[in-house]
PDB file of C-alpha atoms and ligand atoms in Angstrom:
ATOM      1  CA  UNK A  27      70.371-129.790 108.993  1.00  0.00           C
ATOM      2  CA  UNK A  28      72.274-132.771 110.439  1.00  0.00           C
ATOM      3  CA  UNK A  29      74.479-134.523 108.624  1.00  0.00           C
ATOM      4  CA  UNK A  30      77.112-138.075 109.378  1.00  0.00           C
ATOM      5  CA  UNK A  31      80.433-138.049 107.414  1.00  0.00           C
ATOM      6  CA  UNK A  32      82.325-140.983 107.062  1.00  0.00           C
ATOM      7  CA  UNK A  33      86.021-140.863 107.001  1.00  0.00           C
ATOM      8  CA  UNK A  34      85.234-137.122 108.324  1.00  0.00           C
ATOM      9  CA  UNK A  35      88.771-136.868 110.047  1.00  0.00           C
ATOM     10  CA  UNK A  36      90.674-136.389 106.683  1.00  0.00           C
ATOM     11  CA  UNK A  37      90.687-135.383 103.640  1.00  0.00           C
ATOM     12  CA  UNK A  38      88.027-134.203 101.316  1.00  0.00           C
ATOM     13  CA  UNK A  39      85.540-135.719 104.174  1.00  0.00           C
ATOM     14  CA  UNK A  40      86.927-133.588 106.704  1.00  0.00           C
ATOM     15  CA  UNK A  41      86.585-130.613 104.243  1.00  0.00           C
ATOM     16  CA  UNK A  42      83.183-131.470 104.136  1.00  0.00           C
ATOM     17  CA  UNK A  43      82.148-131.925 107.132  1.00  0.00           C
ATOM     18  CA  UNK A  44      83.595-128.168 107.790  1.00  0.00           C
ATOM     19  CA  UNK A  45      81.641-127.149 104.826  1.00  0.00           C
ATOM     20  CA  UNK A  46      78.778-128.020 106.280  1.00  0.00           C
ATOM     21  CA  UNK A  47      78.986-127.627 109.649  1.00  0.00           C
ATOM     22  CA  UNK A  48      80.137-123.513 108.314  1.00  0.00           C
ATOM     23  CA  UNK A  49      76.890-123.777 106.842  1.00  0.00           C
ATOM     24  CA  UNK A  50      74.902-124.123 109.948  1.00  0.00           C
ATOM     25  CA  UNK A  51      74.532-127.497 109.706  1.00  0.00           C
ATOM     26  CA  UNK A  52      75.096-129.754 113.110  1.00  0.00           C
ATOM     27  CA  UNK A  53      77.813-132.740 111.935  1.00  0.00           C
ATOM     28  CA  UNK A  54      78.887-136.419 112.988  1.00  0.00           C
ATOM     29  CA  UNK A  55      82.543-137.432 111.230  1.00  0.00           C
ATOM     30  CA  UNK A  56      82.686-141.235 111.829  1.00  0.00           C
ATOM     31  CA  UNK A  57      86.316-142.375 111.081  1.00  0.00           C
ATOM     32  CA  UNK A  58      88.694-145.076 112.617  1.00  0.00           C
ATOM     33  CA  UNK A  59      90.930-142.198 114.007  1.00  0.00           C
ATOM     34  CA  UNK A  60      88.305-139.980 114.817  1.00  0.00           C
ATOM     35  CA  UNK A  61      90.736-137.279 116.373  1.00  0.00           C
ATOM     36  CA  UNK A  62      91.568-135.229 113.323  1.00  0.00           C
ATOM     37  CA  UNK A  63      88.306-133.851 113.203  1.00  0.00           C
ATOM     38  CA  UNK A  64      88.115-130.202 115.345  1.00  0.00           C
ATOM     39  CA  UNK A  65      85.477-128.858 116.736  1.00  0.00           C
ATOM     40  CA  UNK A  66      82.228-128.085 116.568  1.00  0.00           C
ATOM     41  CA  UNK A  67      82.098-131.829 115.022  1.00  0.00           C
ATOM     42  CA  UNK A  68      80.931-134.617 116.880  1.00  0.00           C
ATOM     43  CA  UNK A  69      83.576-137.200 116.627  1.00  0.00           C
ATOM     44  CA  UNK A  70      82.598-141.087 116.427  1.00  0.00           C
ATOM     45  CA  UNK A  71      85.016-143.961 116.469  1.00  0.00           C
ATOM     46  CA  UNK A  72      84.229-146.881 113.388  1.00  0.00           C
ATOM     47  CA  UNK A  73      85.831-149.242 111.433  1.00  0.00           C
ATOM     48  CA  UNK A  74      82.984-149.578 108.759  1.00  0.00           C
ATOM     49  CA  UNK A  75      84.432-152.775 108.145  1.00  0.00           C
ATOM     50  CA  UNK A  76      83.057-153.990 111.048  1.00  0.00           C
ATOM     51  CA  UNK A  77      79.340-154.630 111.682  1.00  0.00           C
ATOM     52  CA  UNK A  78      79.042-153.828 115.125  1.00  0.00           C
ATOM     53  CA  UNK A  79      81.310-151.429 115.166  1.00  0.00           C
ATOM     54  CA  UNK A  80      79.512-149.720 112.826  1.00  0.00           C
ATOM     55  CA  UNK A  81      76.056-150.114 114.030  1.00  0.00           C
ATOM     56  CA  UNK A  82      77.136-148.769 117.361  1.00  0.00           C
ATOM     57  CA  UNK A  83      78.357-145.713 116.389  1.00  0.00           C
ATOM     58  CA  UNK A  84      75.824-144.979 114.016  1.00  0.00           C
ATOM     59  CA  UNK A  85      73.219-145.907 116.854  1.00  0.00           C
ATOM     60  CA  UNK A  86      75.801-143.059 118.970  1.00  0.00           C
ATOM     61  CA  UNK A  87      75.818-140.400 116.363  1.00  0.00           C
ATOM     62  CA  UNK A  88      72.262-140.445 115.487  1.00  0.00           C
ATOM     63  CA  UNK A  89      71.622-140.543 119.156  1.00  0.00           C
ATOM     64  CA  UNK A  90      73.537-137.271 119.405  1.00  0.00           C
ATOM     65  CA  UNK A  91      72.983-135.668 116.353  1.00  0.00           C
ATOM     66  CA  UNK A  92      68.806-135.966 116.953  1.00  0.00           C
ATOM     67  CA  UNK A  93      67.732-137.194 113.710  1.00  0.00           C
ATOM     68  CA  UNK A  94      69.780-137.237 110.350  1.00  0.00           C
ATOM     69  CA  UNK A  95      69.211-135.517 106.997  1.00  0.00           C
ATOM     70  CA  UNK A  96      72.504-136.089 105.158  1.00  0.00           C
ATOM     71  CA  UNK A  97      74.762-138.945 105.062  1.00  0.00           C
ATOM     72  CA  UNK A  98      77.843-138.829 102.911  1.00  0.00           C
ATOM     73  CA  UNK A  99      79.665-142.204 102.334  1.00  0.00           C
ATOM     74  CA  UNK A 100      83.424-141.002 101.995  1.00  0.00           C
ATOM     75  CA  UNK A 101      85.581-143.267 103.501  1.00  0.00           C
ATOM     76  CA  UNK A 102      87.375-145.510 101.545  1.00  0.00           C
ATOM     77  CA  UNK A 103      91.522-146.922 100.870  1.00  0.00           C
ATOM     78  CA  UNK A 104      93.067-147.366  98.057  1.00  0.00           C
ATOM     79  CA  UNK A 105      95.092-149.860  95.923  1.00  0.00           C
ATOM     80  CA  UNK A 106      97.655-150.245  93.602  1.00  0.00           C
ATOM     81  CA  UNK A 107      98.296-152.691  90.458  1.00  0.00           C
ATOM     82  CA  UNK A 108      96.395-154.980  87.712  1.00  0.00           C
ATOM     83  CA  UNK A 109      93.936-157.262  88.359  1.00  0.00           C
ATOM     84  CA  UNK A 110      97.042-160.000  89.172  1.00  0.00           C
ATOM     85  CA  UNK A 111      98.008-157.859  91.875  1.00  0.00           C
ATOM     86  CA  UNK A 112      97.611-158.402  95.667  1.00  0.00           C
ATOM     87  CA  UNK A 113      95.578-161.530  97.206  1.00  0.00           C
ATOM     88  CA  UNK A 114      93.109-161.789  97.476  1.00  0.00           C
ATOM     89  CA  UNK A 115      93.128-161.220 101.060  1.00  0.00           C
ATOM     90  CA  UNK A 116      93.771-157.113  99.744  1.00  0.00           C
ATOM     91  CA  UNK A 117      90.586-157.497  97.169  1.00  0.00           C
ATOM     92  CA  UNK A 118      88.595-158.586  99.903  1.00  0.00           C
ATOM     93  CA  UNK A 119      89.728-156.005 102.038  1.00  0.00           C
ATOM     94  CA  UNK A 120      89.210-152.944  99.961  1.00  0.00           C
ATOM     95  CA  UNK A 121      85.780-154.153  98.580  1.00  0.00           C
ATOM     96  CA  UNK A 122      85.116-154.879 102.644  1.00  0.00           C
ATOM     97  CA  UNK A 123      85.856-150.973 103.186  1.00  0.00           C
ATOM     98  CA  UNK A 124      85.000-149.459  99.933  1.00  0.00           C
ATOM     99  CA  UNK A 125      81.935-151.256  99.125  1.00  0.00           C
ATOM    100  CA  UNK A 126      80.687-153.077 102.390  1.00  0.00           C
ATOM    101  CA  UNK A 127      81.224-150.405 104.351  1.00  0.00           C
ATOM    102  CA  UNK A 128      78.923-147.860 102.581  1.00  0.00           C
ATOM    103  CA  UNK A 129      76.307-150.594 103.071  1.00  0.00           C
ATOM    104  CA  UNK A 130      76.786-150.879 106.714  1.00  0.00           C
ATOM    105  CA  UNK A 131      76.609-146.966 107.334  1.00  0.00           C
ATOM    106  CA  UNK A 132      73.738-146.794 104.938  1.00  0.00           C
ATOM    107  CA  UNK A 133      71.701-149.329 106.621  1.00  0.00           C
ATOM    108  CA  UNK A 134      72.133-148.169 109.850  1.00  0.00           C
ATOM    109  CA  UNK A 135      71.612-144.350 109.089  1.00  0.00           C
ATOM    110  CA  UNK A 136      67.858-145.058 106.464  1.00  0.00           C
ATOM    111  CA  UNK A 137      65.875-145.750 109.526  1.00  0.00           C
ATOM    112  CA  UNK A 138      66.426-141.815 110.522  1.00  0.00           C
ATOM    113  CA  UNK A 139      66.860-140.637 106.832  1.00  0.00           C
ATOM    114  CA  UNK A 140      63.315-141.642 106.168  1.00  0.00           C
ATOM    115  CA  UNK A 141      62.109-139.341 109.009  1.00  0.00           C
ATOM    116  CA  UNK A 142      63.651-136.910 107.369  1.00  0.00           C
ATOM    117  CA  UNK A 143      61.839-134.320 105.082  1.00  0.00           C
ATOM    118  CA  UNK A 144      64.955-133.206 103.675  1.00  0.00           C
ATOM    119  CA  UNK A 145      67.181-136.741 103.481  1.00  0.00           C
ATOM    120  CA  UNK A 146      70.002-137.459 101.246  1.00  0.00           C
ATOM    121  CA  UNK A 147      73.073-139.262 100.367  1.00  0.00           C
ATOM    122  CA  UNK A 148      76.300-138.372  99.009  1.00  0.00           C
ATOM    123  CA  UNK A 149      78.643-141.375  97.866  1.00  0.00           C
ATOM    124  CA  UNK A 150      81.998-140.107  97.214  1.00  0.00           C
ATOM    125  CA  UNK A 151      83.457-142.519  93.967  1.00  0.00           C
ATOM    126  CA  UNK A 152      86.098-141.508  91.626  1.00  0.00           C
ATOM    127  CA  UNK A 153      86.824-140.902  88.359  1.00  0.00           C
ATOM    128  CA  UNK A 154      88.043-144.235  88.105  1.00  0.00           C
ATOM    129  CA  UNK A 155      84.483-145.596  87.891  1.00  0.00           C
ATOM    130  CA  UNK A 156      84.075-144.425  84.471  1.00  0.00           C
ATOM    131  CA  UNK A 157      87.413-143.827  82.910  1.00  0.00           C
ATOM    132  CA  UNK A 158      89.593-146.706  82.917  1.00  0.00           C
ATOM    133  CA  UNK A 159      93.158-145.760  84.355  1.00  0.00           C
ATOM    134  CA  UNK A 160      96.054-148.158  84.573  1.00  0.00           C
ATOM    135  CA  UNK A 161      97.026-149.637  87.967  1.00  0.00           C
ATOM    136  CA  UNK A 162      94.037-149.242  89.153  1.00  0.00           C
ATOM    137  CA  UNK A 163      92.381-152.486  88.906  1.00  0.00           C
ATOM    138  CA  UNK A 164      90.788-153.528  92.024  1.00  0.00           C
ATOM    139  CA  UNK A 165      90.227-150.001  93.490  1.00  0.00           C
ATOM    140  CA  UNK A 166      88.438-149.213  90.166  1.00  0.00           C
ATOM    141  CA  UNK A 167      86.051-152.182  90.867  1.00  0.00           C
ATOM    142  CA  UNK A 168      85.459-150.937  94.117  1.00  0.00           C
ATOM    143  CA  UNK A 169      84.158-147.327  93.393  1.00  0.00           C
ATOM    144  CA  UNK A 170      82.298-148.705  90.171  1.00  0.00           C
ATOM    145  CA  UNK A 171      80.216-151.021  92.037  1.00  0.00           C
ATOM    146  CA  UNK A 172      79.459-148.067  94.659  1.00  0.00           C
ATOM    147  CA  UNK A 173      78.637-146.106  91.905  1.00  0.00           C
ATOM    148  CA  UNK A 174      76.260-148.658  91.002  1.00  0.00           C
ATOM    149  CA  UNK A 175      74.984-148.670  94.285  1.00  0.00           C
ATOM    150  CA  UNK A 176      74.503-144.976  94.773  1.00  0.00           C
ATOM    151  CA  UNK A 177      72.171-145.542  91.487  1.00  0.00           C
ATOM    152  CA  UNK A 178      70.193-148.648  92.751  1.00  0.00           C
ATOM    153  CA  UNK A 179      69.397-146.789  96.108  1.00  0.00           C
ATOM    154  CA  UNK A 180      68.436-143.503  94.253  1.00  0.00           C
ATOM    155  CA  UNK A 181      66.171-145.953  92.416  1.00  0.00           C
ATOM    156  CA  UNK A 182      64.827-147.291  95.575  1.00  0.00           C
ATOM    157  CA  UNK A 183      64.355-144.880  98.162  1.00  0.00           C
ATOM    158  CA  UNK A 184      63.057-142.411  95.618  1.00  0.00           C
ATOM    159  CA  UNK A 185      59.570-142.513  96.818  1.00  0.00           C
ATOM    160  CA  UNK A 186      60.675-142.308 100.510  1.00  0.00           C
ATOM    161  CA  UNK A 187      61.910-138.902  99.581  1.00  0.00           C
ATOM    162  CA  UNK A 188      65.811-139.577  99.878  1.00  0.00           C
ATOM    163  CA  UNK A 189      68.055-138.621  97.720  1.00  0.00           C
ATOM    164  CA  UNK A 190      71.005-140.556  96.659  1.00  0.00           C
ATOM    165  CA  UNK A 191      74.099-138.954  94.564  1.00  0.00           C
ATOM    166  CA  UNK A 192      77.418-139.646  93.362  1.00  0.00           C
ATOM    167  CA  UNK A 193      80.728-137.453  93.468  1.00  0.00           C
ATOM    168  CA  UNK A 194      83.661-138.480  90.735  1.00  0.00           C
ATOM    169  CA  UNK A 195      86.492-136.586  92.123  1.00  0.00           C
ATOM    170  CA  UNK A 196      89.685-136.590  90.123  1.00  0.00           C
ATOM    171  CA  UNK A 197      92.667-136.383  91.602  1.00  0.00           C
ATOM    172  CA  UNK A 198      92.445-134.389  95.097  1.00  0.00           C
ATOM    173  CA  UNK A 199      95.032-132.585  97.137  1.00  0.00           C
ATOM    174  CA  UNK A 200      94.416-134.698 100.482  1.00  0.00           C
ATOM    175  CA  UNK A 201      96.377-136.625 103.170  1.00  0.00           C
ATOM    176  CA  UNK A 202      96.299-139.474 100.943  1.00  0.00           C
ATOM    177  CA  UNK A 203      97.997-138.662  97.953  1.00  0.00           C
ATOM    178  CA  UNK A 204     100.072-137.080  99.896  1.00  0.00           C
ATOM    179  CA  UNK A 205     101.443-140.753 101.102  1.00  0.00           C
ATOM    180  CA  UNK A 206     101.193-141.834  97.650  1.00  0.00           C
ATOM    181  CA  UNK A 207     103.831-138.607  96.562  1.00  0.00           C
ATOM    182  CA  UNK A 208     105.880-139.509  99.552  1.00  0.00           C
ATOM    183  CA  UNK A 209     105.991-143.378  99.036  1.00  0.00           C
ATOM    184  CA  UNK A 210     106.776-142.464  94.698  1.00  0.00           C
ATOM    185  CA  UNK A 211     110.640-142.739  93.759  1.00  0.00           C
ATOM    186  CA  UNK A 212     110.626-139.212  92.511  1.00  0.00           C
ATOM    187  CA  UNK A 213     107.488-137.454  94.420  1.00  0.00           C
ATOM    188  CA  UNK A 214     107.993-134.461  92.514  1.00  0.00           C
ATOM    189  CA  UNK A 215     107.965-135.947  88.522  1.00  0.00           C
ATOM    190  CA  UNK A 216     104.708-137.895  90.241  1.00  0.00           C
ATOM    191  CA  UNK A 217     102.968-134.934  91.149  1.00  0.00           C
ATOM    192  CA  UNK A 218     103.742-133.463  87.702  1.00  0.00           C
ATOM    193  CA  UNK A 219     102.454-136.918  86.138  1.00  0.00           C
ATOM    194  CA  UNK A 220      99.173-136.293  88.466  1.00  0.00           C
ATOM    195  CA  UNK A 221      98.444-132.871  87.682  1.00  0.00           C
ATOM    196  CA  UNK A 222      99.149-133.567  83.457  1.00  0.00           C
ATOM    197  CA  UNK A 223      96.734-136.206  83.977  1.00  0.00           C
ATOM    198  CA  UNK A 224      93.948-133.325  84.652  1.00  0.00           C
ATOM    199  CA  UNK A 225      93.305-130.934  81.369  1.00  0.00           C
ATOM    200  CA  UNK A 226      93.498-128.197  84.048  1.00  0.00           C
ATOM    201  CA  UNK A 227      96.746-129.051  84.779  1.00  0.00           C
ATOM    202  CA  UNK A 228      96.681-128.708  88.863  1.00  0.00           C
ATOM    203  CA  UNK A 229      94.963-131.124  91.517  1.00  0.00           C
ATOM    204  CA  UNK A 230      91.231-130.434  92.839  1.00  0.00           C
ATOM    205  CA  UNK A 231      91.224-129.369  95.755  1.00  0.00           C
ATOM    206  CA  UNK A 232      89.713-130.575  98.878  1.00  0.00           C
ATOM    207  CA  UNK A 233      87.042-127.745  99.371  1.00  0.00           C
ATOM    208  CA  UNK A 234      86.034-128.021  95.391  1.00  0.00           C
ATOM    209  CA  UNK A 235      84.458-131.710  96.014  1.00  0.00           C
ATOM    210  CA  UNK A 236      83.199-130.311  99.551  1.00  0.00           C
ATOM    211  CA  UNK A 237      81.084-127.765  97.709  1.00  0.00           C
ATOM    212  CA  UNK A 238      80.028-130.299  95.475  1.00  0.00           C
ATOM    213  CA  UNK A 239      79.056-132.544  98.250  1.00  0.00           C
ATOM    214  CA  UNK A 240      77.110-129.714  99.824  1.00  0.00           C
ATOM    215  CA  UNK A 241      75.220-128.728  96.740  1.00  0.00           C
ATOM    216  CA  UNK A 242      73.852-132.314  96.442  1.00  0.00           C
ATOM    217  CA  UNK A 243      73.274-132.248  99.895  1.00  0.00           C
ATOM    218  CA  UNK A 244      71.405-129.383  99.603  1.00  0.00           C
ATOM    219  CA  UNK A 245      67.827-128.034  98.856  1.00  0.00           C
ATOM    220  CA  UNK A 246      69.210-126.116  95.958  1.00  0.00           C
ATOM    221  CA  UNK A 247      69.469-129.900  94.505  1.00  0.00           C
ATOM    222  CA  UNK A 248      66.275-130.977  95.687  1.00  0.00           C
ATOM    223  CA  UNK A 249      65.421-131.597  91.832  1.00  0.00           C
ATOM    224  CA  UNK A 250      68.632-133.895  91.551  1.00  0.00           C
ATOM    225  CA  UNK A 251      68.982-137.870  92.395  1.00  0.00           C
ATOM    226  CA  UNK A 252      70.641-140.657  90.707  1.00  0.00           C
ATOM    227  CA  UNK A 253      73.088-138.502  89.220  1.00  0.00           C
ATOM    228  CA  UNK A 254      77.287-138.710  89.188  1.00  0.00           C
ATOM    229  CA  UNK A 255      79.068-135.436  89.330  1.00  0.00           C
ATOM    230  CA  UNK A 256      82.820-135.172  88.473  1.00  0.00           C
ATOM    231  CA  UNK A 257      85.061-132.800  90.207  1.00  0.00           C
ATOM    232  CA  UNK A 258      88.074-133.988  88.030  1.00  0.00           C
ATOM    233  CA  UNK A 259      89.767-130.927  86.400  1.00  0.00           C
ATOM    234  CA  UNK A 260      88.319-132.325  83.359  1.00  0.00           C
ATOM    235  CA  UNK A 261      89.736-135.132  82.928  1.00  0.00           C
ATOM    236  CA  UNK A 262      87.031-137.583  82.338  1.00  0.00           C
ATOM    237  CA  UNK A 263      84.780-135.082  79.920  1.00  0.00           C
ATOM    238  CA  UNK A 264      87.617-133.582  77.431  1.00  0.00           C
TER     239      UNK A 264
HETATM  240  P1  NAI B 316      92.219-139.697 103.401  1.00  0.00           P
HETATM  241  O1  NAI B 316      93.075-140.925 103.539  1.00  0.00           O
HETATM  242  O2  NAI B 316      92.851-138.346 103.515  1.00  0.00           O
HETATM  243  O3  NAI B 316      90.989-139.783 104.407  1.00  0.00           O
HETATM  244  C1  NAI B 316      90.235-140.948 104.513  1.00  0.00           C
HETATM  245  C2  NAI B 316      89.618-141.029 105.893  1.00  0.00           C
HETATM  246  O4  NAI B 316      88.852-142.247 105.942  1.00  0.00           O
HETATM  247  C3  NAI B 316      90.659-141.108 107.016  1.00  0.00           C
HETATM  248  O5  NAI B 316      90.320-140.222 108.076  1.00  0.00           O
HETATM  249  C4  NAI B 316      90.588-142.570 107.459  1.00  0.00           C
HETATM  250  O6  NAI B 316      90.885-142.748 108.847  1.00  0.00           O
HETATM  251  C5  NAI B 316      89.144-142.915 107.146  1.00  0.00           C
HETATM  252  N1  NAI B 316      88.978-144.354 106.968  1.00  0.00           N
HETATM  253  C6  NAI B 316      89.710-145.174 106.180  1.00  0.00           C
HETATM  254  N2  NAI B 316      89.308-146.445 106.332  1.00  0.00           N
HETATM  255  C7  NAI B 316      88.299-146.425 107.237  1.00  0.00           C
HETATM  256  C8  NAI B 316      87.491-147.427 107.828  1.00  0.00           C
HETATM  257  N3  NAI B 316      87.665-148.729 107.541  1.00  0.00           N
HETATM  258  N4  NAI B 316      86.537-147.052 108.714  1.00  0.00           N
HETATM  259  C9  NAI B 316      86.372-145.742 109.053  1.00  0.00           C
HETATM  260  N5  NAI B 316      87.123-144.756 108.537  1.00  0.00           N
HETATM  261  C10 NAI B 316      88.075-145.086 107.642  1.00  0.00           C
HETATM  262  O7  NAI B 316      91.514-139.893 101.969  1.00  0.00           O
HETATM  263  P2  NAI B 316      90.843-138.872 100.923  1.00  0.00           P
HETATM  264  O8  NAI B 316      91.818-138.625  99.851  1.00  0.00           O
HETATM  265  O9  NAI B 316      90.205-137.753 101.617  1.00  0.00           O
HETATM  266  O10 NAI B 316      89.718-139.847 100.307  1.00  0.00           O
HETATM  267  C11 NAI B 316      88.386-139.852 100.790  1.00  0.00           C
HETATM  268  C12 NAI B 316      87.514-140.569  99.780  1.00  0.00           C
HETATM  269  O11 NAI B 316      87.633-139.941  98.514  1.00  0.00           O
HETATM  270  C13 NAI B 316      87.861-142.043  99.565  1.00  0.00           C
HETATM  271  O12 NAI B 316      86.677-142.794  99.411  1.00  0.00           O
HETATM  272  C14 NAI B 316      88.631-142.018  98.261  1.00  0.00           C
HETATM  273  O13 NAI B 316      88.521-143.249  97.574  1.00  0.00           O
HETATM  274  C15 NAI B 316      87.914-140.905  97.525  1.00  0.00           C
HETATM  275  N6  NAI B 316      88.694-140.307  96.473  1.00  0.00           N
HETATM  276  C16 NAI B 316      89.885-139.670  96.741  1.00  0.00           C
HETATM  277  C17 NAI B 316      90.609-139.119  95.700  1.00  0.00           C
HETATM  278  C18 NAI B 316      91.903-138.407  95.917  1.00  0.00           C
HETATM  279  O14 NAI B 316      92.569-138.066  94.926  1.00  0.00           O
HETATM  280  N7  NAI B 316      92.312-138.124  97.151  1.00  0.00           N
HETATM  281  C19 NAI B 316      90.142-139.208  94.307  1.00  0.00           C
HETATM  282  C20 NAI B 316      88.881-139.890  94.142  1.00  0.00           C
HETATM  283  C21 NAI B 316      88.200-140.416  95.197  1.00  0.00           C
END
């Protein structure tokens, strides 16, 4: 299996991209600081923000990975506050990253999904695409229209024999919210406030959406398209 992991230097993509590269599988991370990811991953520079940026290192990791079977869509940035909040300079941005830049990757990579016998993708969204949290506004949009898109493209490619699936993670124990506990007033009655938030009281954890990731990725799901699958301590369902 080859697979292409965006945002693969950090966080619950780099966890994949271990995942599946412990799993036999040969794996491109594509990421804007492509150095985080160790070896045996093939490391790509992108901004998937940027067209040809992003069509030459797709072009590069397709080149070296030999053909493509699995291409999860996880990078994306956050942001903060209502729908008054930030320019719209920031909306652009994050819809640029978020949303734009899982087209980008996912035009680039179809051409070599489709010669795949075993193709699919994984969007990583959140669980703010179906529950509505506060503060959330414009990063909400962003992973509810990908959301939309991971549907649409299931939809679509369906008869080509790809695959196209959706991971809701809840709150995950990565890099990022890291930042966000270090940037908080009190970091520690945040984390508490985070893990509440989550009827299992603690954070996911980077290798439970990996394994989730790799199940859709995987011929045990070969059955399974158009779907969304939280990873969210519960906190959408109960
Ligand atoms: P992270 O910040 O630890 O890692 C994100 C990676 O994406 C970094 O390596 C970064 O360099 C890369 N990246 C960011 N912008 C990029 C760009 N324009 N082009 C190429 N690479 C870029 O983040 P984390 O927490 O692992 O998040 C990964 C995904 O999971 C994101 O899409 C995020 O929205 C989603 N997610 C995260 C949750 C969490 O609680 N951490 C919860 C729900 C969803």
């Amino acid at each position: 299996m080859t697979a292409l992991v965006t945002g693969g230097a950090s966080g619950i993509g780099r966890a994949t991209a271990l995942l599946l590269a412990g799993r036999g599988a040969t794996v491109a991370v594509l990421d804007l600081d492509p150095s985080g990811a160790p070896d045996p991953l093939l490391r790509v520079r992108a901004d998937v923000a940027d067209d040809a940026s992003v069509a030459s290192a797709v072009a590069e990791a397709l080149d070296r990975l030999g053909g493509l079977d699995v291409l999860v869509n996880n990078a994306g940035i956050g942001a903060a506050g209502t729908v008054e909040a930030g320019g719209l300079d920031e909306w652009r941005r994050v819809l640029e990253v978020n949303l734009l830049g899982t087209v980008r990757v996912t035009r680039a990579a179809l051409p070599a999904l489709r010669a795949s016998a075993a193709a699919s993708i994984v969007v990583i969204g959140s669980i703010v695409a179906t529950a509505g949290l506060p503060e959330r506004a414009l990063y909400s949009a962003s992973k509810g229209a990908v959301t939309a898109l991971a549907r649409a493209m299931a939809a679509d490619h369906v008869g080509e024999g790809i695959r196209v699936n959706c991971v809701h993670p809840g709150t995950v124990d990565t890099p990022w919210i890291g930042r966000l506990l270090d940037a908080a007033a009190d970091p520690d009655a945040a984390l508490t406030a985070l893990r509440a938030r989550q009827p299992l009281g603690r954070l996911v954890s980077m290798d439970e959406v990996a394994h989730a990731v790799a199940y859709l990725a995987s011929p045990a799901a070969a059955s399974v398209t158009g779907t969304e699958l939280a990873v969210d301590g519960g906190m959408a369902g109960l």
